[in-house]
Structures are given as C-alpha cells and as structure tokens.
Amino acid sequence: MSKIFVANLEDIDPKGARTLRIEDTEIALFKLSDGSVKAVENRCPHKGGKLSEGMVCGTAVHCPLHDWKIDLASGRVYEPDDGCITTFRTEIDGTSGSVYIVL
C-alpha cells in the first residue's frame, strides 16, 4: 500500500469539497462535521454529476443533478435508487494535519 498526500486538513472547506486527480480518476474530498475526511470518486453513478458540487448532510452527499443520496463511507446509493461509487481510505496525520489517500 502507498500513501499519497492530497491536502492539509485546514485547506478542506467543511461546507464544500476539494477535488484532485490521481491518474485517470477525479476524486472529491469532503471534511465532515466530526473532522474526518472522506474521499470518493467525483462522479454520480446515475448521470455522472460532480459530487463535489453536491450538498453534504451528515455522512452522505446529494448529487447536484438529481439529488441521489450517496453514503460517503461505503459509496452505496441510498434507496430507492441503486448504485455505488468508489471510495478511498484516508489517513490524517494528527501532528501536521496532512491528509493522505491510501492506495
């Protein structure tokens, strides 16, 4: 496994998202109200909406196109819709506040 530095914790807006690209994958980083950071594929499985432009409510993000609700921890779409996105494990260095994606 390798860790890739993606951001400093203070640079991720808790009311928005930060995006980055690793190889051919666009990833959205979300800082939740508990201080954790979730990293997911920045693409809704329904019509490809950018999840980084959606609204976060608790531990889920709502797609800005058709309001599909997606769990940021598991990547699963909430019923009645069906689908899944790729999630990425994150680690936060408690001393420096550096955020890493673990591949």
JSON list of C-alpha atoms in Angstrom, two decimals:
[
{"chain": "A", "resi": 1, "resn": "MET", "atom": "CA", "xyz": [0.00, 0.00, 0.00]},
{"chain": "A", "resi": 2, "resn": "SER", "atom": "CA", "xyz": [1.12, 3.52, -0.68]},
{"chain": "A", "resi": 3, "resn": "LYS", "atom": "CA", "xyz": [0.02, 6.83, 0.78]},
{"chain": "A", "resi": 4, "resn": "ILE", "atom": "CA", "xyz": [-0.41, 9.92, -1.37]},
{"chain": "A", "resi": 5, "resn": "PHE", "atom": "CA", "xyz": [-0.50, 13.38, 0.21]},
{"chain": "A", "resi": 6, "resn": "VAL", "atom": "CA", "xyz": [-3.66, 15.14, -1.03]},
{"chain": "A", "resi": 7, "resn": "ALA", "atom": "CA", "xyz": [-4.24, 18.19, 1.20]},
{"chain": "A", "resi": 8, "resn": "ASN", "atom": "CA", "xyz": [-3.80, 19.85, 4.54]},
{"chain": "A", "resi": 9, "resn": "LEU", "atom": "CA", "xyz": [-6.83, 19.41, 6.78]},
{"chain": "A", "resi": 10, "resn": "GLU", "atom": "CA", "xyz": [-7.27, 23.17, 7.15]},
{"chain": "A", "resi": 11, "resn": "ASP", "atom": "CA", "xyz": [-7.47, 23.57, 3.35]},
{"chain": "A", "resi": 12, "resn": "ILE", "atom": "CA", "xyz": [-10.61, 21.45, 3.01]},
{"chain": "A", "resi": 13, "resn": "ASP", "atom": "CA", "xyz": [-13.69, 23.62, 3.44]},
{"chain": "A", "resi": 14, "resn": "PRO", "atom": "CA", "xyz": [-16.23, 21.87, 5.69]},
{"chain": "A", "resi": 15, "resn": "LYS", "atom": "CA", "xyz": [-19.03, 23.45, 3.65]},
{"chain": "A", "resi": 16, "resn": "GLY", "atom": "CA", "xyz": [-17.64, 22.33, 0.30]},
{"chain": "A", "resi": 17, "resn": "ALA", "atom": "CA", "xyz": [-15.24, 19.87, -1.22]},
{"chain": "A", "resi": 18, "resn": "ARG", "atom": "CA", "xyz": [-11.76, 19.78, -2.67]},
{"chain": "A", "resi": 19, "resn": "THR", "atom": "CA", "xyz": [-11.06, 17.90, -5.88]},
{"chain": "A", "resi": 20, "resn": "LEU", "atom": "CA", "xyz": [-7.94, 16.28, -7.24]},
{"chain": "A", "resi": 21, "resn": "ARG", "atom": "CA", "xyz": [-6.97, 13.82, -9.91]},
{"chain": "A", "resi": 22, "resn": "ILE", "atom": "CA", "xyz": [-4.96, 10.64, -9.39]},
{"chain": "A", "resi": 23, "resn": "GLU", "atom": "CA", "xyz": [-4.15, 9.09, -12.76]},
{"chain": "A", "resi": 24, "resn": "ASP", "atom": "CA", "xyz": [-7.49, 8.97, -14.64]},
{"chain": "A", "resi": 25, "resn": "THR", "atom": "CA", "xyz": [-9.71, 9.31, -11.58]},
{"chain": "A", "resi": 26, "resn": "GLU", "atom": "CA", "xyz": [-11.17, 12.58, -10.30]},
{"chain": "A", "resi": 27, "resn": "ILE", "atom": "CA", "xyz": [-11.59, 12.40, -6.53]},
{"chain": "A", "resi": 28, "resn": "ALA", "atom": "CA", "xyz": [-13.63, 14.60, -4.20]},
{"chain": "A", "resi": 29, "resn": "LEU", "atom": "CA", "xyz": [-12.51, 15.17, -0.60]},
{"chain": "A", "resi": 30, "resn": "PHE", "atom": "CA", "xyz": [-15.14, 16.04, 2.00]},
{"chain": "A", "resi": 31, "resn": "LYS", "atom": "CA", "xyz": [-14.41, 17.14, 5.58]},
{"chain": "A", "resi": 32, "resn": "LEU", "atom": "CA", "xyz": [-17.29, 16.02, 7.78]},
{"chain": "A", "resi": 33, "resn": "SER", "atom": "CA", "xyz": [-18.53, 17.76, 10.91]},
{"chain": "A", "resi": 34, "resn": "ASP", "atom": "CA", "xyz": [-16.67, 15.25, 13.12]},
{"chain": "A", "resi": 35, "resn": "GLY", "atom": "CA", "xyz": [-13.35, 16.28, 11.49]},
{"chain": "A", "resi": 36, "resn": "SER", "atom": "CA", "xyz": [-12.95, 13.11, 9.44]},
{"chain": "A", "resi": 37, "resn": "VAL", "atom": "CA", "xyz": [-12.18, 13.27, 5.72]},
{"chain": "A", "resi": 38, "resn": "LYS", "atom": "CA", "xyz": [-13.87, 11.09, 3.14]},
{"chain": "A", "resi": 39, "resn": "ALA", "atom": "CA", "xyz": [-12.56, 10.59, -0.38]},
{"chain": "A", "resi": 40, "resn": "VAL", "atom": "CA", "xyz": [-14.79, 9.34, -3.19]},
{"chain": "A", "resi": 41, "resn": "GLU", "atom": "CA", "xyz": [-14.92, 9.15, -6.93]},
{"chain": "A", "resi": 42, "resn": "ASN", "atom": "CA", "xyz": [-16.26, 12.55, -8.04]},
{"chain": "A", "resi": 43, "resn": "ARG", "atom": "CA", "xyz": [-18.97, 11.11, -10.25]},
{"chain": "A", "resi": 44, "resn": "CYS", "atom": "CA", "xyz": [-22.55, 10.09, -9.51]},
{"chain": "A", "resi": 45, "resn": "PRO", "atom": "CA", "xyz": [-23.34, 6.61, -10.90]},
{"chain": "A", "resi": 46, "resn": "HIS", "atom": "CA", "xyz": [-26.65, 7.86, -12.30]},
{"chain": "A", "resi": 47, "resn": "LYS", "atom": "CA", "xyz": [-25.81, 10.64, -14.79]},
{"chain": "A", "resi": 48, "resn": "GLY", "atom": "CA", "xyz": [-22.21, 11.50, -13.91]},
{"chain": "A", "resi": 49, "resn": "GLY", "atom": "CA", "xyz": [-22.91, 14.61, -11.82]},
{"chain": "A", "resi": 50, "resn": "LYS", "atom": "CA", "xyz": [-19.92, 16.05, -9.94]},
{"chain": "A", "resi": 51, "resn": "LEU", "atom": "CA", "xyz": [-20.44, 15.08, -6.31]},
{"chain": "A", "resi": 52, "resn": "SER", "atom": "CA", "xyz": [-18.05, 17.84, -5.23]},
{"chain": "A", "resi": 53, "resn": "GLU", "atom": "CA", "xyz": [-20.82, 20.27, -6.23]},
{"chain": "A", "resi": 54, "resn": "GLY", "atom": "CA", "xyz": [-23.42, 18.47, -4.10]},
{"chain": "A", "resi": 55, "resn": "MET", "atom": "CA", "xyz": [-24.61, 19.17, -0.56]},
{"chain": "A", "resi": 56, "resn": "VAL", "atom": "CA", "xyz": [-23.30, 17.10, 2.34]},
{"chain": "A", "resi": 57, "resn": "CYS", "atom": "CA", "xyz": [-25.79, 16.09, 5.00]},
{"chain": "A", "resi": 58, "resn": "GLY", "atom": "CA", "xyz": [-24.33, 14.05, 7.84]},
{"chain": "A", "resi": 59, "resn": "THR", "atom": "CA", "xyz": [-22.24, 11.32, 6.21]},
{"chain": "A", "resi": 60, "resn": "ALA", "atom": "CA", "xyz": [-23.89, 11.49, 2.79]},
{"chain": "A", "resi": 61, "resn": "VAL", "atom": "CA", "xyz": [-23.62, 13.71, -0.27]},
{"chain": "A", "resi": 62, "resn": "HIS", "atom": "CA", "xyz": [-26.55, 14.60, -2.52]},
{"chain": "A", "resi": 63, "resn": "CYS", "atom": "CA", "xyz": [-25.82, 14.65, -6.25]},
{"chain": "A", "resi": 64, "resn": "PRO", "atom": "CA", "xyz": [-26.47, 18.14, -7.63]},
{"chain": "A", "resi": 65, "resn": "LEU", "atom": "CA", "xyz": [-28.18, 16.82, -10.78]},
{"chain": "A", "resi": 66, "resn": "HIS", "atom": "CA", "xyz": [-30.97, 14.56, -9.49]},
{"chain": "A", "resi": 67, "resn": "ASP", "atom": "CA", "xyz": [-30.49, 14.53, -5.69]},
{"chain": "A", "resi": 68, "resn": "TRP", "atom": "CA", "xyz": [-29.29, 10.93, -5.43]},
{"chain": "A", "resi": 69, "resn": "LYS", "atom": "CA", "xyz": [-28.05, 10.40, -1.86]},
{"chain": "A", "resi": 70, "resn": "ILE", "atom": "CA", "xyz": [-24.71, 8.59, -1.57]},
{"chain": "A", "resi": 71, "resn": "ASP", "atom": "CA", "xyz": [-23.04, 7.36, 1.62]},
{"chain": "A", "resi": 72, "resn": "LEU", "atom": "CA", "xyz": [-19.52, 8.79, 1.79]},
{"chain": "A", "resi": 73, "resn": "ALA", "atom": "CA", "xyz": [-18.12, 5.89, 3.82]},
{"chain": "A", "resi": 74, "resn": "SER", "atom": "CA", "xyz": [-19.39, 2.95, 1.76]},
{"chain": "A", "resi": 75, "resn": "GLY", "atom": "CA", "xyz": [-20.09, 4.61, -1.60]},
{"chain": "A", "resi": 76, "resn": "ARG", "atom": "CA", "xyz": [-23.55, 3.00, -1.68]},
{"chain": "A", "resi": 77, "resn": "VAL", "atom": "CA", "xyz": [-26.52, 4.89, -3.05]},
{"chain": "A", "resi": 78, "resn": "TYR", "atom": "CA", "xyz": [-29.49, 5.13, -0.69]},
{"chain": "A", "resi": 79, "resn": "GLU", "atom": "CA", "xyz": [-32.80, 3.51, -1.66]},
{"chain": "A", "resi": 80, "resn": "PRO", "atom": "CA", "xyz": [-34.97, 3.78, -3.65]},
{"chain": "A", "resi": 81, "resn": "ASP", "atom": "CA", "xyz": [-32.08, 4.44, -6.06]},
{"chain": "A", "resi": 82, "resn": "ASP", "atom": "CA", "xyz": [-29.37, 1.85, -6.69]},
{"chain": "A", "resi": 83, "resn": "GLY", "atom": "CA", "xyz": [-25.66, 2.10, -7.43]},
{"chain": "A", "resi": 84, "resn": "CYS", "atom": "CA", "xyz": [-22.23, 2.53, -5.93]},
{"chain": "A", "resi": 85, "resn": "ILE", "atom": "CA", "xyz": [-19.14, 4.71, -6.32]},
{"chain": "A", "resi": 86, "resn": "THR", "atom": "CA", "xyz": [-15.52, 4.04, -5.50]},
{"chain": "A", "resi": 87, "resn": "THR", "atom": "CA", "xyz": [-14.33, 5.18, -2.08]},
{"chain": "A", "resi": 88, "resn": "PHE", "atom": "CA", "xyz": [-10.74, 5.70, -0.96]},
{"chain": "A", "resi": 89, "resn": "ARG", "atom": "CA", "xyz": [-9.32, 5.19, 2.52]},
{"chain": "A", "resi": 90, "resn": "THR", "atom": "CA", "xyz": [-7.92, 8.36, 4.07]},
{"chain": "A", "resi": 91, "resn": "GLU", "atom": "CA", "xyz": [-5.48, 8.99, 6.89]},
{"chain": "A", "resi": 92, "resn": "ILE", "atom": "CA", "xyz": [-4.88, 12.24, 8.75]},
{"chain": "A", "resi": 93, "resn": "ASP", "atom": "CA", "xyz": [-1.55, 12.94, 10.42]},
{"chain": "A", "resi": 94, "resn": "GLY", "atom": "CA", "xyz": [-2.59, 14.19, 13.86]},
{"chain": "A", "resi": 95, "resn": "THR", "atom": "CA", "xyz": [0.55, 16.29, 14.25]},
{"chain": "A", "resi": 96, "resn": "SER", "atom": "CA", "xyz": [0.80, 18.05, 10.91]},
{"chain": "A", "resi": 97, "resn": "GLY", "atom": "CA", "xyz": [-2.82, 17.84, 9.71]},
{"chain": "A", "resi": 98, "resn": "SER", "atom": "CA", "xyz": [-1.68, 16.29, 6.43]},
{"chain": "A", "resi": 99, "resn": "VAL", "atom": "CA", "xyz": [-4.36, 14.25, 4.66]},
{"chain": "A", "resi": 100, "resn": "TYR", "atom": "CA", "xyz": [-3.39, 11.15, 2.69]},
{"chain": "A", "resi": 101, "resn": "ILE", "atom": "CA", "xyz": [-5.23, 8.75, 0.43]},
{"chain": "A", "resi": 102, "resn": "VAL", "atom": "CA", "xyz": [-4.14, 5.15, 0.93]},
{"chain": "A", "resi": 103, "resn": "LEU", "atom": "CA", "xyz": [-3.96, 3.11, -2.27]}
]
